JSON list of C-alpha atoms in Angstrom, two decimals:
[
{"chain": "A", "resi": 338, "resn": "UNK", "atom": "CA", "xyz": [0.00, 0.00, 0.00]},
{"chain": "A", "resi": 339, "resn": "UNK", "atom": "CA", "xyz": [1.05, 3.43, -0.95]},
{"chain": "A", "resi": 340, "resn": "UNK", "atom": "CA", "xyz": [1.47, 6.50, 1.36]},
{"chain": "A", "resi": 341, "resn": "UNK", "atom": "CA", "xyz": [-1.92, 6.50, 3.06]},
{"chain": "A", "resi": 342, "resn": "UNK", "atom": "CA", "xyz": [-3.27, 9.02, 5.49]},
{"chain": "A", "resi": 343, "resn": "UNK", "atom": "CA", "xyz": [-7.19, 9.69, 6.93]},
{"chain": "A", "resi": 344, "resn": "UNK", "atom": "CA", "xyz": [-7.79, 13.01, 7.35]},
{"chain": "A", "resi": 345, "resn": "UNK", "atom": "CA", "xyz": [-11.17, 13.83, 9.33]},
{"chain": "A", "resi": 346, "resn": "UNK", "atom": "CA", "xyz": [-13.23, 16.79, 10.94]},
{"chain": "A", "resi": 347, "resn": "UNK", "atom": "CA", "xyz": [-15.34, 15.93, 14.00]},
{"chain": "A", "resi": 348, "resn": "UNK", "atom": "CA", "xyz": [-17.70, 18.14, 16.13]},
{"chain": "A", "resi": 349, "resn": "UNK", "atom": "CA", "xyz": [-18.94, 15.54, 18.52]},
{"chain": "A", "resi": 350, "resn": "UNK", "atom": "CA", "xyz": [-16.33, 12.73, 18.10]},
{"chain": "A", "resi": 351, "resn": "UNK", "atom": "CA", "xyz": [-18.13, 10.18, 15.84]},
{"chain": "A", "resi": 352, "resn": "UNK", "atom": "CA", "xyz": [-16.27, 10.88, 12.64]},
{"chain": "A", "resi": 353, "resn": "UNK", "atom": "CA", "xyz": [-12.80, 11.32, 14.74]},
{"chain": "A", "resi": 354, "resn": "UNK", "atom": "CA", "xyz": [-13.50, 7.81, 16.30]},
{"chain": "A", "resi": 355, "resn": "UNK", "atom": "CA", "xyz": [-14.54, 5.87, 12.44]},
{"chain": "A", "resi": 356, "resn": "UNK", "atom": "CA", "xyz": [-12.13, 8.01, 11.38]},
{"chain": "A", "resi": 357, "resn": "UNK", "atom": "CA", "xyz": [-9.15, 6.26, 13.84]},
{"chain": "A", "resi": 358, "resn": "UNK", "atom": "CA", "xyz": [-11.08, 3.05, 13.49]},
{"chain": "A", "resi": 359, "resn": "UNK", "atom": "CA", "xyz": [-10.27, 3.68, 9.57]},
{"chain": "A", "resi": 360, "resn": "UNK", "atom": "CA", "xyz": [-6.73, 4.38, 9.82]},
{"chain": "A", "resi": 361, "resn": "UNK", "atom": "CA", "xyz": [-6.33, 1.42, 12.36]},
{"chain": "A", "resi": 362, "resn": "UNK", "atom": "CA", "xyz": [-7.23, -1.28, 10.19]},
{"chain": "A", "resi": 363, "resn": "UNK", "atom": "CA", "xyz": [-5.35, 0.11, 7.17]},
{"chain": "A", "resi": 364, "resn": "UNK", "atom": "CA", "xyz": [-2.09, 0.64, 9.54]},
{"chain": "A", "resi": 365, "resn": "UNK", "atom": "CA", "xyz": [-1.95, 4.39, 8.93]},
{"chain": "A", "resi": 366, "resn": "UNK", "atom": "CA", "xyz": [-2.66, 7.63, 10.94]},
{"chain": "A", "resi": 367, "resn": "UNK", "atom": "CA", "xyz": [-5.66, 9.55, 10.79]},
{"chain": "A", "resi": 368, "resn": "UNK", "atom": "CA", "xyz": [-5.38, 13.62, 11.36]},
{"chain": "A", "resi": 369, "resn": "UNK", "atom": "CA", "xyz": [-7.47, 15.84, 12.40]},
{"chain": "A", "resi": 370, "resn": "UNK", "atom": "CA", "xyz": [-8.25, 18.48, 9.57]},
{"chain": "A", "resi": 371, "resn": "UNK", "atom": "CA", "xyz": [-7.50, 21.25, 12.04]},
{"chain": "A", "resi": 372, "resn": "UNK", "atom": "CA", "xyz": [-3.32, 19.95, 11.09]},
{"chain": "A", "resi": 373, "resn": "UNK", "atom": "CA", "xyz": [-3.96, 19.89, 7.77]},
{"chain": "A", "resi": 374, "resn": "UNK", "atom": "CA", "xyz": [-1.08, 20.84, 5.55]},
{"chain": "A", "resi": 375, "resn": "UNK", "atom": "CA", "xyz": [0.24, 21.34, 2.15]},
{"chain": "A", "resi": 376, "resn": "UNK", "atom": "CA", "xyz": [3.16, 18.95, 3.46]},
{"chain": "A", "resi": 377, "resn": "UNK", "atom": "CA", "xyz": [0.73, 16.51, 4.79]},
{"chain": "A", "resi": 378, "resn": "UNK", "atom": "CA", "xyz": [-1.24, 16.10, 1.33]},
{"chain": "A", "resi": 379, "resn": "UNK", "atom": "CA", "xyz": [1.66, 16.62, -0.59]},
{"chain": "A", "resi": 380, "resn": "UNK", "atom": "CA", "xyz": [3.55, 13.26, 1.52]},
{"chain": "A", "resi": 381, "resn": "UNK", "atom": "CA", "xyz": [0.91, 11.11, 1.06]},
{"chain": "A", "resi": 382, "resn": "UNK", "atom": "CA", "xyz": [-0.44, 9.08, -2.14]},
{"chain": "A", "resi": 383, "resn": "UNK", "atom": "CA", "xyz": [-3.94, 8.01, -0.86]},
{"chain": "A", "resi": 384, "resn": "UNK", "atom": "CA", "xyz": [-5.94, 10.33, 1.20]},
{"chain": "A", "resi": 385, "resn": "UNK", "atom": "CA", "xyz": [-8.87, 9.13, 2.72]},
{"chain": "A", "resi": 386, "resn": "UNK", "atom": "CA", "xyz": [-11.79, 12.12, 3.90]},
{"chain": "A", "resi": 387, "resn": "UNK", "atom": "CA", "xyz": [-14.02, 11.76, 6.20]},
{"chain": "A", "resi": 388, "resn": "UNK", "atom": "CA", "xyz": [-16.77, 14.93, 7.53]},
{"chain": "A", "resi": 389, "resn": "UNK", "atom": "CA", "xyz": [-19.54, 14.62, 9.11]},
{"chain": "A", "resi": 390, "resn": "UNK", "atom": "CA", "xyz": [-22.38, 16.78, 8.03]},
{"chain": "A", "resi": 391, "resn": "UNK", "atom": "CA", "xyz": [-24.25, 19.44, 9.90]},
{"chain": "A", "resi": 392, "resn": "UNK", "atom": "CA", "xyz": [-27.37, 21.92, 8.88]},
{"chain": "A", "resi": 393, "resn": "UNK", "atom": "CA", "xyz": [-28.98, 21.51, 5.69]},
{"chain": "A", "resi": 394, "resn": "UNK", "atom": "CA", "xyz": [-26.29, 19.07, 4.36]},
{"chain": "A", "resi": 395, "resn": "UNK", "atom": "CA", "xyz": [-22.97, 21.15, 5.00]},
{"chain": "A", "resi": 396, "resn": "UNK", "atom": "CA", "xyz": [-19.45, 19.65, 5.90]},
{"chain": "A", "resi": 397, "resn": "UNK", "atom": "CA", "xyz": [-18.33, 19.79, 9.57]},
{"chain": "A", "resi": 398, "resn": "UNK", "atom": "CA", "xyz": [-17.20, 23.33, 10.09]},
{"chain": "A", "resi": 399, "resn": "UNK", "atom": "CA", "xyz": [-13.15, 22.42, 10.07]},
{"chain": "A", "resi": 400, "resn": "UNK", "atom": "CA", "xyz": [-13.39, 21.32, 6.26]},
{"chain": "A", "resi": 401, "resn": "UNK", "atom": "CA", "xyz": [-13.97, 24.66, 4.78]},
{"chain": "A", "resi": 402, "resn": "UNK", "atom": "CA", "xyz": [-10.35, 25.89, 5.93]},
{"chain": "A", "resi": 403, "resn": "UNK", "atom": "CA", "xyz": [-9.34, 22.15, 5.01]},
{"chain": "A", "resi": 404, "resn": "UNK", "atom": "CA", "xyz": [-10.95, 22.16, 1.50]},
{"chain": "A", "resi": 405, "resn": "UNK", "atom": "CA", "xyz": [-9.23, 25.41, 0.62]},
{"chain": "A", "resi": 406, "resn": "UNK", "atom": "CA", "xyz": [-5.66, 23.39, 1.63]},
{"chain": "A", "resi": 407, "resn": "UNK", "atom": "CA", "xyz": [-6.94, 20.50, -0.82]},
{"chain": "A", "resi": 408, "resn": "UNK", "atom": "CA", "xyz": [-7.67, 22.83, -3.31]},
{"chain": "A", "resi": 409, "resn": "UNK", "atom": "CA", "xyz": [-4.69, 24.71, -3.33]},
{"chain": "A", "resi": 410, "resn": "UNK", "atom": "CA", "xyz": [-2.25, 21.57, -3.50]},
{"chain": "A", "resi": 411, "resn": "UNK", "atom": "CA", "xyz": [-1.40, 19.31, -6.35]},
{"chain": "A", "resi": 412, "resn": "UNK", "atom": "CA", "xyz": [-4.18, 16.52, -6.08]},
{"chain": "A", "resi": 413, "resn": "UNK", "atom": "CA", "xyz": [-3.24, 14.73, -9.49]},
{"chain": "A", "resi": 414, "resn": "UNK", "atom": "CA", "xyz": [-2.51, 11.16, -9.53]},
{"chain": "A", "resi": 415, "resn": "UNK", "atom": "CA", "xyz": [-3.37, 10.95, -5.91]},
{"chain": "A", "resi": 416, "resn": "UNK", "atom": "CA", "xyz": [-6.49, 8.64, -4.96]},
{"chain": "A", "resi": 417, "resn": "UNK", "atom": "CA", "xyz": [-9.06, 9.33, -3.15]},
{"chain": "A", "resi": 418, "resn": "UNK", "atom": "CA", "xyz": [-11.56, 7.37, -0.95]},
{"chain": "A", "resi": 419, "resn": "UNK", "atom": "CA", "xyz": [-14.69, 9.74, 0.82]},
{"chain": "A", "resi": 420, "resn": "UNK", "atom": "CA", "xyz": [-16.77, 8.55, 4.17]},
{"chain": "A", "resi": 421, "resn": "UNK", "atom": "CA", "xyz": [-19.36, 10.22, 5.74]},
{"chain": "A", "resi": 422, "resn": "UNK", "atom": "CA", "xyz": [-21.15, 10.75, 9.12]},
{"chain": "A", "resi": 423, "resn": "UNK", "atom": "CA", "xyz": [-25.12, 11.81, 9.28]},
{"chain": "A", "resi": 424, "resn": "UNK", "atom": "CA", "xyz": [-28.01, 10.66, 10.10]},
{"chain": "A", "resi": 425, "resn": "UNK", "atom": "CA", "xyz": [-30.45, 9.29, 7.73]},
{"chain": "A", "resi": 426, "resn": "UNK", "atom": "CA", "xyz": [-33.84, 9.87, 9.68]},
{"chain": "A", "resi": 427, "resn": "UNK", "atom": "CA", "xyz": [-34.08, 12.93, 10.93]},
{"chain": "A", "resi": 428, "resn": "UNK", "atom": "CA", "xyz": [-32.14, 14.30, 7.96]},
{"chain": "A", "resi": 429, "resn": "UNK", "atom": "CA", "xyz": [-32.87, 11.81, 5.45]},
{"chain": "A", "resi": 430, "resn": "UNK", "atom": "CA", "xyz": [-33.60, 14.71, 2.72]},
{"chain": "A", "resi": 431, "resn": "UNK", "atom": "CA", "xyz": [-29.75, 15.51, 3.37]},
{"chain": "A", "resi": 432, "resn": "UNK", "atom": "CA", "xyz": [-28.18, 12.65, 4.28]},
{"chain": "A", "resi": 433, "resn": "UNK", "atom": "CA", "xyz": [-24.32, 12.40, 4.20]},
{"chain": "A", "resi": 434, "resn": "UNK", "atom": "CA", "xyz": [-24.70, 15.62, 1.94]},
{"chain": "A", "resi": 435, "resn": "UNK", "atom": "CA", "xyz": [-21.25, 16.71, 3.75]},
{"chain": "A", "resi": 436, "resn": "UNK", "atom": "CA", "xyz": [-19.66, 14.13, 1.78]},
{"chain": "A", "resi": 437, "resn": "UNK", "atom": "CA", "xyz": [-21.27, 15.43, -1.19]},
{"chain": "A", "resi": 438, "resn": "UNK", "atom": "CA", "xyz": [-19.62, 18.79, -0.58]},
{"chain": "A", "resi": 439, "resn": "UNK", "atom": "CA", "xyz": [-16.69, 17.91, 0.05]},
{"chain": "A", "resi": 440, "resn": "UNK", "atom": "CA", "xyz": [-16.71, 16.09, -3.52]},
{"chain": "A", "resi": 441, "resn": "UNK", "atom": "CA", "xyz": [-17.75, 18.41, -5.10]},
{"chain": "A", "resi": 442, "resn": "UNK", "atom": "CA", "xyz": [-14.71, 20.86, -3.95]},
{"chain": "A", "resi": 443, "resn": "UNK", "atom": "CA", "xyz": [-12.15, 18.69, -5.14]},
{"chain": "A", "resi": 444, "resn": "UNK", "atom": "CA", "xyz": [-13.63, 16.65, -8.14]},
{"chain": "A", "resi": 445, "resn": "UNK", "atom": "CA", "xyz": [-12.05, 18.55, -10.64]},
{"chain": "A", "resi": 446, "resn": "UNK", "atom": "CA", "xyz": [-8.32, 18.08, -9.01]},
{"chain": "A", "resi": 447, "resn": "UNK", "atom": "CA", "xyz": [-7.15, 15.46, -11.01]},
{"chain": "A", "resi": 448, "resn": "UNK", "atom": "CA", "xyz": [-7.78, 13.36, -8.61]},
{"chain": "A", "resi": 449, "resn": "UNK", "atom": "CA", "xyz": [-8.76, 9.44, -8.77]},
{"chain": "A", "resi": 450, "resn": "UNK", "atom": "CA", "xyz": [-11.84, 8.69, -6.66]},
{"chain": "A", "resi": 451, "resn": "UNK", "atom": "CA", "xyz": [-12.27, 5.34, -5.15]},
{"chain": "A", "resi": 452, "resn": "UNK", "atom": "CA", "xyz": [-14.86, 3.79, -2.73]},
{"chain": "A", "resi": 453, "resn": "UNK", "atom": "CA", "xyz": [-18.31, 4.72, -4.14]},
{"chain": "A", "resi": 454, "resn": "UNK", "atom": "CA", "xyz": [-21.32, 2.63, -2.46]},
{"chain": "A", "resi": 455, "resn": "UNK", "atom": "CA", "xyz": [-24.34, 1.27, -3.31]},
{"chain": "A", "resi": 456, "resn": "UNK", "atom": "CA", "xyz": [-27.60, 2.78, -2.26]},
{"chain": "A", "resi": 457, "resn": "UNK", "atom": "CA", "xyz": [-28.97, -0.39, -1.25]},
{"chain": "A", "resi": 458, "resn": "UNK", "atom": "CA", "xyz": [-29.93, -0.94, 1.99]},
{"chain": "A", "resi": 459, "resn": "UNK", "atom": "CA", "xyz": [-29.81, 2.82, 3.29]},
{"chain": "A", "resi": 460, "resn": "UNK", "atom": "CA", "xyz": [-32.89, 4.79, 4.14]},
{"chain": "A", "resi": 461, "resn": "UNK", "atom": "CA", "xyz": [-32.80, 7.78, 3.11]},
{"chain": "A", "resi": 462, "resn": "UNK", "atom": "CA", "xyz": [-35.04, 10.45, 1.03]},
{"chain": "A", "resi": 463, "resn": "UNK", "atom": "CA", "xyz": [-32.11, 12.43, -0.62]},
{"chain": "A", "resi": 464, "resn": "UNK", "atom": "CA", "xyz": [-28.23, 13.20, -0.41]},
{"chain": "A", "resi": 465, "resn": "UNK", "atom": "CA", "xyz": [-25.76, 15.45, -2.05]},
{"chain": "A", "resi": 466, "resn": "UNK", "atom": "CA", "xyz": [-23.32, 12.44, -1.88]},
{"chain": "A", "resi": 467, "resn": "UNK", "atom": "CA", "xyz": [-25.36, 10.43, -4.36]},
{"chain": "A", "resi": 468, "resn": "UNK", "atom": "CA", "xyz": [-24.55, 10.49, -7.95]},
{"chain": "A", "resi": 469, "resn": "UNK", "atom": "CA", "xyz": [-25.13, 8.05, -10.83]},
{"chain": "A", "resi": 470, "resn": "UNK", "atom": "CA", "xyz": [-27.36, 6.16, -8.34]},
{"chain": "A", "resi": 471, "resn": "UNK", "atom": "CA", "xyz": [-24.23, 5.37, -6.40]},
{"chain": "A", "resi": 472, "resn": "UNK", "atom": "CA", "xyz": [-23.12, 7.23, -2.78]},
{"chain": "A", "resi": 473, "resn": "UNK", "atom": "CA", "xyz": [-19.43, 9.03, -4.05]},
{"chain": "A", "resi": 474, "resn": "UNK", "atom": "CA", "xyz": [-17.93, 7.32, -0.48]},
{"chain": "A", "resi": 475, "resn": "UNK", "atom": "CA", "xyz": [-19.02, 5.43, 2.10]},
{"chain": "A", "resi": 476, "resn": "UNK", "atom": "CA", "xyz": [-22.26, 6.63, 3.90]},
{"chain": "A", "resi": 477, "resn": "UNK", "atom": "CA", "xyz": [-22.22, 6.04, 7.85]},
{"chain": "A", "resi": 478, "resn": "UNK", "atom": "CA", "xyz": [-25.12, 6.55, 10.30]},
{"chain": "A", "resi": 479, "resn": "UNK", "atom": "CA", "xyz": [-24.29, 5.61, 13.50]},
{"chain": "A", "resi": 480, "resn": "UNK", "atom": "CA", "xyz": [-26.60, 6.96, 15.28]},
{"chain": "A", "resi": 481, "resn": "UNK", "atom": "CA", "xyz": [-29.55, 5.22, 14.21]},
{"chain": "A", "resi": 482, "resn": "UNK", "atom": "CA", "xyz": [-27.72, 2.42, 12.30]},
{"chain": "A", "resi": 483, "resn": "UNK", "atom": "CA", "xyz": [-24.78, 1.61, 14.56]},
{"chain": "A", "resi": 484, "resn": "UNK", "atom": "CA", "xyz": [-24.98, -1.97, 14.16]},
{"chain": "A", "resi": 485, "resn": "UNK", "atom": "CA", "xyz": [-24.15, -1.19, 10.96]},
{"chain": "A", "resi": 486, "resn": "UNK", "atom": "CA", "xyz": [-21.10, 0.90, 11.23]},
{"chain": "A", "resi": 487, "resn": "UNK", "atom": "CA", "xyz": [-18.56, -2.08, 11.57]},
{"chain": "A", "resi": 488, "resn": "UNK", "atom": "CA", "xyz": [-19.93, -4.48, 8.48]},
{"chain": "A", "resi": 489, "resn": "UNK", "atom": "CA", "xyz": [-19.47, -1.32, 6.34]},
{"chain": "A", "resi": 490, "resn": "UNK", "atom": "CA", "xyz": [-16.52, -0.21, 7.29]},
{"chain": "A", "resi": 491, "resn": "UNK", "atom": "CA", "xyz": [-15.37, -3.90, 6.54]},
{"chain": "A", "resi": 492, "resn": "UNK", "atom": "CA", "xyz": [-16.72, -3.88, 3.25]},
{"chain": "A", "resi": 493, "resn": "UNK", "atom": "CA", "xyz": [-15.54, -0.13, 2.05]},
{"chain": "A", "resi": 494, "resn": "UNK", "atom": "CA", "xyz": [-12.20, -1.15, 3.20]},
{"chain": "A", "resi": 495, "resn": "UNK", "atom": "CA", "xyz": [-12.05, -4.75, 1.21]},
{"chain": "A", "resi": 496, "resn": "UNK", "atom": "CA", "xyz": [-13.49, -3.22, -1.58]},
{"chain": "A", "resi": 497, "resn": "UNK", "atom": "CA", "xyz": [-11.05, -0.21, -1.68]},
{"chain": "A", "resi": 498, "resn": "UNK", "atom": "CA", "xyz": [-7.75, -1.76, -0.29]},
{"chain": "A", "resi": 499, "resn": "UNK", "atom": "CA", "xyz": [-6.20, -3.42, -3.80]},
{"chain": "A", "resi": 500, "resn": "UNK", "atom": "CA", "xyz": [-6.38, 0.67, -5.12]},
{"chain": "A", "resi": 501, "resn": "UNK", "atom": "CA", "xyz": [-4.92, 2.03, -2.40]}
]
């Protein structure tokens, strides 16, 4: 595996502790996107991103200084792999849409994007993070679906592993 890091904003923990979880069973460290650097993107191959999402869909508060880092740095030929936190029922017309966001900041950086999920078997009404019928990273609600959290996780990282 290449250069790896997980780089994560957190209000209330949850994304800080998948994110950690993440970077735990792939052997590498997860950051807080508080640290973020140029240096930091610029020594790793794979980043993975992880936000949760707050108010009508928006990334977790740390990821608008964070995006702007992303977006000034060299993002080609690096991959990418997205996870999000929300809560799919009582913000199911926004679900994950924090993930979404973030996406949509960076898609046009060259960038390879890895790790899109199925719809299937989430309950949701709508999401920013959806497109072509497919969630753009890994969609997490552990809140109401924590029994969840740890099959998924298992999953993402199977199915994303061999590209990193």
């Amino acid at each position: 595996m290449k250069t790896t890091i997980v780089i994560y904003g957190s209000s209330t923990g949850t994304c800080e502790a998948i994110a950690e979880k993440i970077a735990s069973k792939l052997g590498c460290k997860a950051v807080n996107v508080q640290d973020l650097t140029a240096d930091i993107v610029a020594a790793n191959q794979n980043l993975i991103l992880g936000t949760s999402t707050w108010g009508a869909g928006e990334m977790q508060d740390d990821w608008y200084d964070g995006l702007k880092t992303l977006q000034s740095a060299d993002l080609s030929g690096k991959t990418i792999a997205l996870f999000g936190c929300g809560d799919c029922s009582s913000y199911s017309d926004t679900f994950v849409g924090g993930m979404g966001e973030l996406y949509n900041g960076i898609r046009e950086s060259g960038a390879r994007f890895i790790g899109s999920v199925e719809t299937d078997g989430y309950t949701f009404d709508d999401s920013e993070a959806v497109i072509d019928g497919r969630f753009i990273g890994l969609p997490l609600d552990d809140i109401n679906e924590d029994d969840k959290t740890d099959s998924r996780i298992e999953a993402w990282l199977t199915a994303i592993t061999p590209d990193l």
